Each structure stands twice: as structure tokens, then as C-alpha cells.
Amino acid sequence: MTMNAHATPFASVRHGLRGLAVLALSAALWLGASAPDGAAQQPPAVVSVDEVRMEAMAQTVPVIGRLVARLAGEVAARTAGPVAELHVEVGDRVETGDTIAVLDTVRLRAERDRLAAIVNQAQAQLERMTAQAALRRQELSRLEGLRNSAAFSQGRYDDARQEVIIAESAIGTADATRVSAAASLSLAQIDLSWATIRAPYPGVVTTVHTEVGAWLAVGQPVVSLLNDLDLEVEADVPSSRVGALSEGTPIALVLDDGSEHAAVVRTVVPEENALTRTRRVRFTPRFAPVGKPLAVNQSATVLIPAGAERQVLTVHKDAIVRNQGQAFVYVASDGTAQIRPVQLGAAVGGRFEVLGGIGPGEPVVVRGNERLQPGQAITVGGAG
């Protein structure tokens, strides 16, 4: 399992040995102050244990970022008219398609009806032109039947052919008029449907820009809407650190309430700030439970990789018992709780790096260690 951690300087070997000596002395004093005989006489305590193990840790650099919404902006009127109904207030949550406001539709309905009448008129004109063309073609056909008789007139025949051409042209004009009128009617019906202003995406109303009775022009904002359920993290990352980031790179982030979450790089914006020499990076978070509702512009610290991964020895954070400023763990050994002083390094997710005091594979008590006495009998009830 690979986990990120804040970059912290490691103590030198000399200081580490000196620290362990101090811890050992503290442990001895604690053991001396405790009553081993009393601990041995106590009934076995039921505890849970977790093994000390190796973890992959990469040093990281914290960069302050912020939560940003993928969808946010003003919902504008798409047709003009006075506001007849306003269905939302600041703070209201809406879903996609919910009604935000309704414009007065008296004028829009009248315009639709007028254009519907024009369409009907154009349709009637088209039918009349079609009938006239049919009559002209019928006359031309009759004259063609007289071509070999004495009653045939070439002049009359030529006039009939011309009348057919004119009639068929009139059909095309009438049909174009009908199509234009139908298109105008469709636009009027669209305007009428747009009189009901709906939410284009789910979110929270942050601002109401109008009120009942106000006239809205096309494009004028009605409300400002923010989708707080689809958030990203944006951070200005030093350009010297961008090389470690590519699409899909996993990183850890910490919110201002202290909660830890996972995220991946969505994109590195190819634009550098000439003053700060940083580039904007967008991260797609996978939020774990948080202590307070998320909000746009909320602070978030992203942990940018600063070096190659390395294997470190780690212990579960719940195994740590502190006394007089020193860190100890209880090791489960032969049915008893043996106290050990430990020296800790950087945090590795929910664990700590161990610089000394215990070795890999040793079972340490992670639950039930609050009231343990050194040397007390224990019963392991489950893994931590």
C-alpha cells in the first residue's frame, strides 16, 4: 500500500540513539512507579493488536489550494418579459429541471396564436396554388390532345404551357411562405417554453437577481447557481514541482478541518504565472466523511510528491501511548503487555514511521491499551 506523508527531517543516528536511551530510562521509571505485582494479579485485559509493518512512503511538499465548483454561474432569461412567479430564495437547493421563475406569458401566447393563424393562412394559400396548377396542367393536356386536329392553336398551346410554369412557381412561393411562417411559430413556441426558467444543473441558489414584477431582458441574470456536489481542488503548484504531476497521479489532500482525503490529478493548466512561477493544477477528489459541509473556496492542502518512494517501518497511530511527553507502545508477548519506548518519525496516513524501539512483525496493542499496566496479562480479542 502506498501512502503519502509530509516531508520531515530525520534525526541523526546519534540523536536517535540518545533519544532511545532517554525513552528507555522513562520506561524504566514508569515500570518502577507501576506495581508489577498488582498488574500480574489483575484479570487478563481483552485487547486488539496490529502488527508493525513496512510501508511505502514518499516525501511530499504541502501546497495550499482551494475547493472550486465545476458548475457555477448565472442562470439567465432566454426570452423577455415580466416576472410573474419566483420560486426560489437564497440558500434553496434545486435539482436539474426544477422551476426557478416564470415569466408572464400573455404576450407570448398572443404572438404564438398570431403566428399559428399565419401558418394556417399560408397552408390555405399553398392548397389554392396547388389546385390552380392542377387546373392549368389539365388545360395543357386538353390542348395537347387537339394537336393533330383543325381546332389546334399553337398560340393557345404556348400560352397554356406558360400558365403551367407560372402556377408551379406560385406553388413554390406559397410553400416557402408556409415554411417561414411555421419556423416563426416554432420560435414563438420556444419563447413560450423558455418563459418557465428552469435549473440547468443541481445546486444551491447563492444570489437572486430579480423579483416579481421586474422586467427581464434576454440574457439578464435571474439567479446565481452553484453546484456544491461536484467540486474539484485547484492549487497553484510551483513549476519546479509540476514535473511529478500528470493526469491520474494520486495525491493526498487535507481539508481545513483536518480530515484526510485522496485525489488524482485531472489536468495541469499549461499556463505559468510570471510573478509566482506557479501553474494551476486541478485535482479530482474522493472525499471521505468530513466534519463540516464542503464549500467553494474552502482551504485544502494538497501534498505534492517531492521525492522517490522509500520503504519505512510503521506502527498504527492507536498503538501510541504517551507519558510525560514520551511515546510508548505495548507489545503483546507471551500473554502479557510489555511496554516499549519508541521513537517516531513522519506520519504515514493513519500510521507513524518508527525510527527505533520495535521491529517488523511485532504485535502491538491498538485497542484496550488506555488502562493497561506494564506486564499485565492480556487476551487478544481481534485485529486492530
Coordinates of C-alpha atoms in Angstrom, one line a residue:
M1 CA 0.0 0.0 0.0
T2 CA 1.4 3.4 -1.0
M3 CA 0.6 6.4 1.2
N4 CA 1.9 10.0 1.2
A5 CA 3.3 11.9 4.1
H6 CA 4.6 15.4 4.9
A7 CA 8.3 15.8 4.4
T8 CA 10.1 15.9 7.8
P9 CA 13.8 15.8 8.5
F10 CA 15.1 12.6 10.1
A11 CA 17.1 12.6 13.3
S12 CA 20.7 11.7 13.0
V13 CA 21.7 8.3 14.3
R14 CA 23.5 9.8 17.3
H15 CA 20.4 11.7 18.3
G16 CA 18.3 8.6 17.6
L17 CA 20.4 6.5 20.0
R18 CA 20.3 9.3 22.6
G19 CA 16.5 9.6 22.2
L20 CA 16.1 5.9 22.7
A21 CA 18.2 5.9 25.8
V22 CA 16.0 8.7 27.2
L23 CA 12.9 6.7 26.3
A24 CA 14.3 3.6 27.8
L25 CA 15.0 5.5 31.1
S26 CA 11.5 6.9 31.0
A27 CA 10.1 3.4 30.5
A28 CA 12.2 2.1 33.4
L29 CA 10.9 4.9 35.7
W30 CA 7.3 4.2 34.6
L31 CA 7.8 0.5 35.2
G32 CA 9.4 1.3 38.6
A33 CA 6.5 3.6 39.5
S34 CA 4.0 0.9 38.5
A35 CA 3.2 -2.1 40.6
P36 CA 4.2 -5.2 38.6
D37 CA 2.8 -7.5 41.3
G38 CA -0.5 -5.7 41.2
A39 CA -0.5 -5.9 37.4
A40 CA 0.1 -9.6 37.4
Q41 CA -2.8 -10.1 39.8
Q42 CA -5.3 -8.3 37.6
P43 CA -7.6 -10.3 35.4
P44 CA -6.4 -10.6 31.7
A45 CA -7.5 -7.5 29.7
V46 CA -9.1 -8.1 26.3
V47 CA -7.2 -6.1 23.7
S48 CA -6.8 -5.9 19.9
V49 CA -3.5 -5.9 18.2
D50 CA -1.9 -4.7 14.9
E51 CA 1.4 -5.7 13.5
V52 CA 4.3 -3.4 12.9
R53 CA 4.9 -3.4 9.2
M54 CA 6.8 -1.9 6.3
E55 CA 5.1 0.9 4.2
A56 CA 6.0 2.7 1.1
M57 CA 6.4 6.4 1.9
A58 CA 7.1 9.3 -0.4
Q59 CA 8.2 12.7 0.9
T60 CA 5.7 15.4 0.0
V61 CA 5.5 19.2 -0.1
P62 CA 2.3 20.8 1.1
V63 CA 0.7 23.3 -1.3
I64 CA -2.3 25.4 -0.2
G65 CA -5.3 25.1 -2.6
R66 CA -9.0 25.7 -2.6
L67 CA -12.2 23.9 -3.5
V68 CA -13.8 25.1 -6.7
A69 CA -17.1 24.2 -8.4
R70 CA -17.1 22.6 -11.8
L71 CA -20.5 24.1 -12.4
A72 CA -21.3 27.6 -11.2
G73 CA -22.7 30.8 -12.7
E74 CA -25.8 32.9 -13.5
V75 CA -29.0 31.4 -14.8
A76 CA -30.2 34.0 -17.4
A77 CA -33.5 34.7 -19.0
R78 CA -33.7 33.3 -22.6
T79 CA -36.8 35.3 -23.5
A80 CA -38.0 38.8 -22.5
G81 CA -41.0 39.5 -20.2
P82 CA -42.1 40.5 -16.7
V83 CA -41.5 38.1 -13.8
A84 CA -44.9 36.6 -12.8
E85 CA -43.6 34.0 -10.3
L86 CA -40.3 33.5 -8.4
H87 CA -40.0 30.0 -6.9
V88 CA -36.6 30.2 -5.1
E89 CA -34.7 32.1 -2.4
V90 CA -31.1 32.4 -1.5
G91 CA -29.9 29.1 0.0
D92 CA -32.6 26.9 -1.7
R93 CA -31.3 23.7 -3.2
V94 CA -32.7 22.8 -6.7
E95 CA -32.4 19.8 -8.9
T96 CA -32.0 19.7 -12.7
G97 CA -35.2 20.9 -14.3
D98 CA -36.7 22.5 -11.2
T99 CA -38.6 25.7 -11.9
I100 CA -36.8 28.8 -10.7
A101 CA -39.1 31.5 -12.1
V102 CA -42.0 32.0 -14.5
L103 CA -42.5 35.0 -16.8
D104 CA -45.9 36.5 -17.7
T105 CA -46.9 34.6 -20.9
V106 CA -49.9 36.7 -22.1
R107 CA -47.9 38.5 -24.8
L108 CA -46.1 35.3 -25.8
R109 CA -49.3 33.3 -26.1
A110 CA -50.8 36.0 -28.2
E111 CA -47.8 36.1 -30.5
R112 CA -47.9 32.3 -30.8
D113 CA -51.6 32.4 -31.8
R114 CA -51.0 35.1 -34.4
L115 CA -48.2 33.1 -36.0
A116 CA -50.4 30.0 -35.9
A117 CA -53.0 31.9 -37.9
I118 CA -50.4 33.0 -40.4
V119 CA -49.3 29.3 -40.8
N120 CA -52.9 28.3 -41.5
Q121 CA -53.3 31.1 -44.0
A122 CA -50.1 30.1 -45.8
Q123 CA -51.3 26.5 -45.8
A124 CA -54.5 27.5 -47.4
Q125 CA -52.7 29.7 -50.0
L126 CA -50.5 26.7 -50.8
E127 CA -53.5 24.5 -51.4
R128 CA -55.1 27.1 -53.6
M129 CA -51.9 27.4 -55.7
T130 CA -51.7 23.7 -56.0
A131 CA -55.3 23.5 -57.2
Q132 CA -54.7 26.2 -59.8
A133 CA -51.6 24.5 -61.0
A134 CA -53.6 21.3 -61.4
L135 CA -56.2 23.2 -63.5
R136 CA -53.5 24.7 -65.7
R137 CA -51.9 21.3 -66.3
Q138 CA -55.3 19.8 -67.2
E139 CA -55.9 22.6 -69.7
L140 CA -52.5 22.0 -71.3
S141 CA -53.2 18.3 -71.5
R142 CA -56.5 19.0 -73.3
L143 CA -54.8 21.3 -75.9
E144 CA -52.1 18.6 -76.5
G145 CA -55.0 16.2 -77.4
L146 CA -56.0 18.6 -80.2
R147 CA -52.6 18.9 -81.7
N148 CA -53.5 16.9 -84.8
S149 CA -56.9 18.5 -85.3
A150 CA -58.0 21.6 -87.2
A151 CA -59.1 23.1 -83.8
F152 CA -55.5 23.2 -82.5
S153 CA -54.0 26.6 -81.9
Q154 CA -50.2 26.8 -81.4
G155 CA -50.5 30.2 -79.7
R156 CA -53.1 29.0 -77.3
Y157 CA -51.0 25.9 -76.5
D158 CA -47.9 28.1 -75.9
D159 CA -49.9 30.3 -73.5
A160 CA -51.2 27.2 -71.6
R161 CA -47.6 25.9 -71.1
Q162 CA -46.6 29.3 -69.7
E163 CA -49.5 29.3 -67.4
V164 CA -48.5 25.9 -66.0
I165 CA -45.0 27.2 -65.3
I166 CA -46.3 30.3 -63.6
A167 CA -48.7 28.2 -61.5
E168 CA -46.0 25.7 -60.4
S169 CA -43.8 28.7 -59.5
A170 CA -46.6 30.1 -57.4
I171 CA -46.7 26.7 -55.6
G172 CA -43.0 27.1 -54.6
T173 CA -43.6 30.6 -53.4
A174 CA -46.6 29.6 -51.3
D175 CA -44.7 26.6 -49.8
A176 CA -41.8 28.8 -48.9
T177 CA -44.2 31.3 -47.2
R178 CA -45.7 28.4 -45.3
V179 CA -42.3 27.1 -44.2
S180 CA -41.2 30.6 -43.0
A181 CA -44.5 31.0 -41.1
A182 CA -44.1 27.6 -39.5
A183 CA -40.5 28.4 -38.4
S184 CA -41.7 31.7 -36.8
L185 CA -44.4 29.7 -35.0
S186 CA -41.7 27.3 -33.7
L187 CA -39.7 30.2 -32.4
A188 CA -42.7 31.6 -30.6
Q189 CA -43.4 28.2 -29.1
I190 CA -39.7 28.0 -27.9
D191 CA -40.0 31.5 -26.4
L192 CA -43.2 30.4 -24.6
S193 CA -41.4 27.3 -23.2
W194 CA -38.5 29.5 -22.1
A195 CA -40.9 31.6 -20.1
T196 CA -40.5 28.9 -17.5
I197 CA -36.9 29.3 -16.3
R198 CA -35.5 26.0 -15.0
A199 CA -32.3 24.9 -13.2
P200 CA -29.8 23.6 -15.8
Y201 CA -28.0 21.6 -13.1
P202 CA -28.4 20.7 -9.4
G203 CA -27.1 23.2 -6.9
V204 CA -27.7 25.9 -4.4
V205 CA -29.1 29.4 -5.2
T206 CA -26.4 31.8 -4.0
T207 CA -28.0 35.1 -5.3
V208 CA -31.4 36.2 -6.6
H209 CA -31.1 39.0 -9.1
T210 CA -34.7 39.8 -9.8
E211 CA -38.1 40.0 -8.2
V212 CA -41.8 39.5 -9.1
G213 CA -42.9 42.3 -11.4
A214 CA -39.5 43.1 -12.7
W215 CA -38.9 43.1 -16.5
L216 CA -36.3 40.7 -17.7
A217 CA -34.5 41.2 -21.0
V218 CA -32.9 38.4 -22.9
G219 CA -29.7 37.4 -21.2
Q220 CA -30.4 39.2 -17.9
P221 CA -29.5 37.1 -14.8
V222 CA -32.3 35.6 -12.7
V223 CA -30.3 33.7 -10.1
S224 CA -26.7 32.6 -9.4
L225 CA -26.4 28.9 -9.0
L226 CA -23.6 26.8 -7.5
N227 CA -23.2 23.1 -7.8
D228 CA -21.6 22.2 -4.4
L229 CA -21.9 18.5 -5.1
D230 CA -19.4 18.4 -7.9
L231 CA -16.2 20.0 -6.5
E232 CA -12.6 20.0 -7.6
V233 CA -9.4 21.2 -5.9
E234 CA -7.4 23.8 -7.5
A235 CA -3.9 24.7 -6.4
D236 CA -1.1 26.9 -7.7
V237 CA 1.8 24.5 -7.8
P238 CA 5.4 25.7 -8.1
S239 CA 6.6 25.0 -11.7
S240 CA 9.6 23.1 -10.3
R241 CA 7.2 20.5 -8.8
V242 CA 4.8 20.1 -11.8
G243 CA 7.1 17.5 -13.4
A244 CA 5.9 15.0 -10.8
L245 CA 2.3 15.5 -11.7
S246 CA 0.5 14.1 -14.7
E247 CA -3.1 13.1 -15.4
G248 CA -4.1 10.4 -13.0
T249 CA -1.3 10.9 -10.5
P250 CA -2.7 10.0 -7.0
I251 CA -2.1 12.5 -4.2
A252 CA -3.3 13.1 -0.7
L253 CA -5.1 16.2 0.4
V254 CA -6.1 17.6 3.9
L255 CA -9.1 19.9 4.4
D256 CA -9.1 22.7 6.9
D257 CA -11.0 20.6 9.4
G258 CA -8.0 18.2 9.5
S259 CA -9.7 15.4 7.6
E260 CA -7.6 13.4 5.1
H261 CA -8.8 12.5 1.6
A262 CA -7.5 11.0 -1.7
A263 CA -7.4 12.8 -5.0
V264 CA -6.0 12.4 -8.5
V265 CA -4.6 15.0 -10.9
R266 CA -7.2 15.9 -13.6
T267 CA -5.1 18.4 -15.5
V268 CA -2.2 20.7 -15.3
V269 CA -3.1 24.0 -17.0
P270 CA -0.4 24.9 -19.5
E271 CA -0.1 28.5 -18.3
E272 CA 2.5 29.8 -15.9
N273 CA 2.2 32.8 -13.6
A274 CA 5.1 35.0 -14.5
L275 CA 5.2 36.6 -11.0
T276 CA 4.9 33.5 -8.8
R277 CA 6.2 30.9 -11.3
T278 CA 3.4 28.6 -10.5
R279 CA 0.9 26.6 -12.6
R280 CA -2.7 25.9 -11.9
V281 CA -3.4 22.2 -11.3
R282 CA -6.9 20.7 -11.0
F283 CA -7.4 17.6 -8.8
T284 CA -10.4 15.3 -8.7
P285 CA -11.0 14.4 -5.0
R286 CA -12.6 11.4 -3.5
F287 CA -14.0 12.8 -0.3
A288 CA -14.2 10.7 2.9
P289 CA -16.6 11.8 5.6
V290 CA -16.0 15.4 6.6
G291 CA -16.6 17.3 9.8
K292 CA -18.5 20.2 8.2
P293 CA -20.3 20.8 4.8
L294 CA -18.0 21.5 1.9
A295 CA -17.9 24.9 0.4
V296 CA -16.4 26.6 -2.6
N297 CA -13.1 28.4 -1.8
Q298 CA -12.7 26.3 1.3
S299 CA -9.0 25.7 2.0
A300 CA -7.4 22.4 1.0
T301 CA -3.8 21.4 1.4
V302 CA -2.5 19.1 -1.4
L303 CA 0.6 17.0 -0.7
I304 CA 2.8 17.2 -3.8
P305 CA 5.4 14.4 -4.3
A306 CA 8.9 15.8 -3.5
G307 CA 11.0 12.6 -3.9
A308 CA 11.1 8.9 -4.7
E309 CA 9.3 6.4 -2.5
R310 CA 11.1 4.5 0.2
Q311 CA 10.2 1.7 2.5
V312 CA 9.8 2.6 6.2
L313 CA 8.7 0.8 9.3
T314 CA 5.3 1.9 10.6
V315 CA 3.1 1.4 13.6
H316 CA -0.7 2.1 13.9
K317 CA -1.4 5.5 15.4
D318 CA -3.8 4.0 18.0
A319 CA -0.9 1.9 19.4
I320 CA 0.9 5.0 20.7
V321 CA 0.6 5.7 24.4
R322 CA 2.2 9.0 25.7
N323 CA 3.5 9.6 29.2
Q324 CA 5.5 12.7 30.3
G325 CA 6.0 13.7 26.6
Q326 CA 7.4 10.3 25.6
A327 CA 5.9 7.7 23.2
F328 CA 5.4 4.1 24.2
V329 CA 3.7 1.0 22.8
Y330 CA 2.5 -2.2 24.4
V331 CA 3.8 -5.3 22.7
A332 CA 1.8 -8.5 23.1
S333 CA 4.3 -11.1 24.2
D334 CA 3.5 -14.5 25.8
G335 CA 0.1 -13.4 27.0
T336 CA 1.3 -10.2 28.7
A337 CA 1.6 -6.5 27.7
Q338 CA 5.3 -5.5 27.6
I339 CA 5.9 -1.7 27.4
R340 CA 8.4 -0.4 24.9
P341 CA 9.7 3.1 24.3
V342 CA 9.6 4.1 20.6
Q343 CA 11.0 6.9 18.5
L344 CA 8.6 8.2 15.9
G345 CA 9.1 9.9 12.6
A346 CA 6.7 11.2 9.9
A347 CA 3.0 10.4 9.7
V348 CA 2.1 7.9 7.1
G349 CA -1.7 8.2 6.7
G350 CA -3.1 6.6 9.8
R351 CA 0.3 5.3 11.0
F352 CA 3.6 6.6 12.2
E353 CA 7.1 5.9 10.9
V354 CA 9.1 4.1 13.5
L355 CA 12.7 5.1 13.9
G356 CA 13.5 2.7 16.7
G357 CA 12.2 0.7 19.6
I358 CA 10.3 -2.1 17.9
G359 CA 10.8 -4.3 14.9
P360 CA 8.7 -5.5 11.9
G361 CA 6.0 -8.1 12.6
E362 CA 5.7 -7.4 16.3
P363 CA 2.1 -7.3 17.5
V364 CA 1.3 -4.0 19.3
V365 CA -1.9 -3.3 21.3
V366 CA -4.2 -0.8 19.5
R367 CA -7.4 -1.2 21.5
G368 CA -7.6 -1.6 25.2
N369 CA -4.2 -0.1 25.9
E370 CA -5.5 3.0 27.7
R371 CA -5.7 1.3 31.1
L372 CA -3.0 -1.4 30.7
Q373 CA -0.2 -1.8 33.2
P374 CA 3.2 -3.0 32.2
G375 CA 3.4 -6.8 32.5
Q376 CA -0.4 -7.1 32.8
A377 CA -1.9 -10.3 31.4
I378 CA -3.9 -9.9 28.2
T379 CA -6.2 -11.8 25.9
V380 CA -6.1 -10.9 22.2
G381 CA -9.7 -10.4 21.1
G382 CA -9.2 -9.4 17.4
A383 CA -7.1 -7.5 15.0
G384 CA -7.0 -3.7 15.2

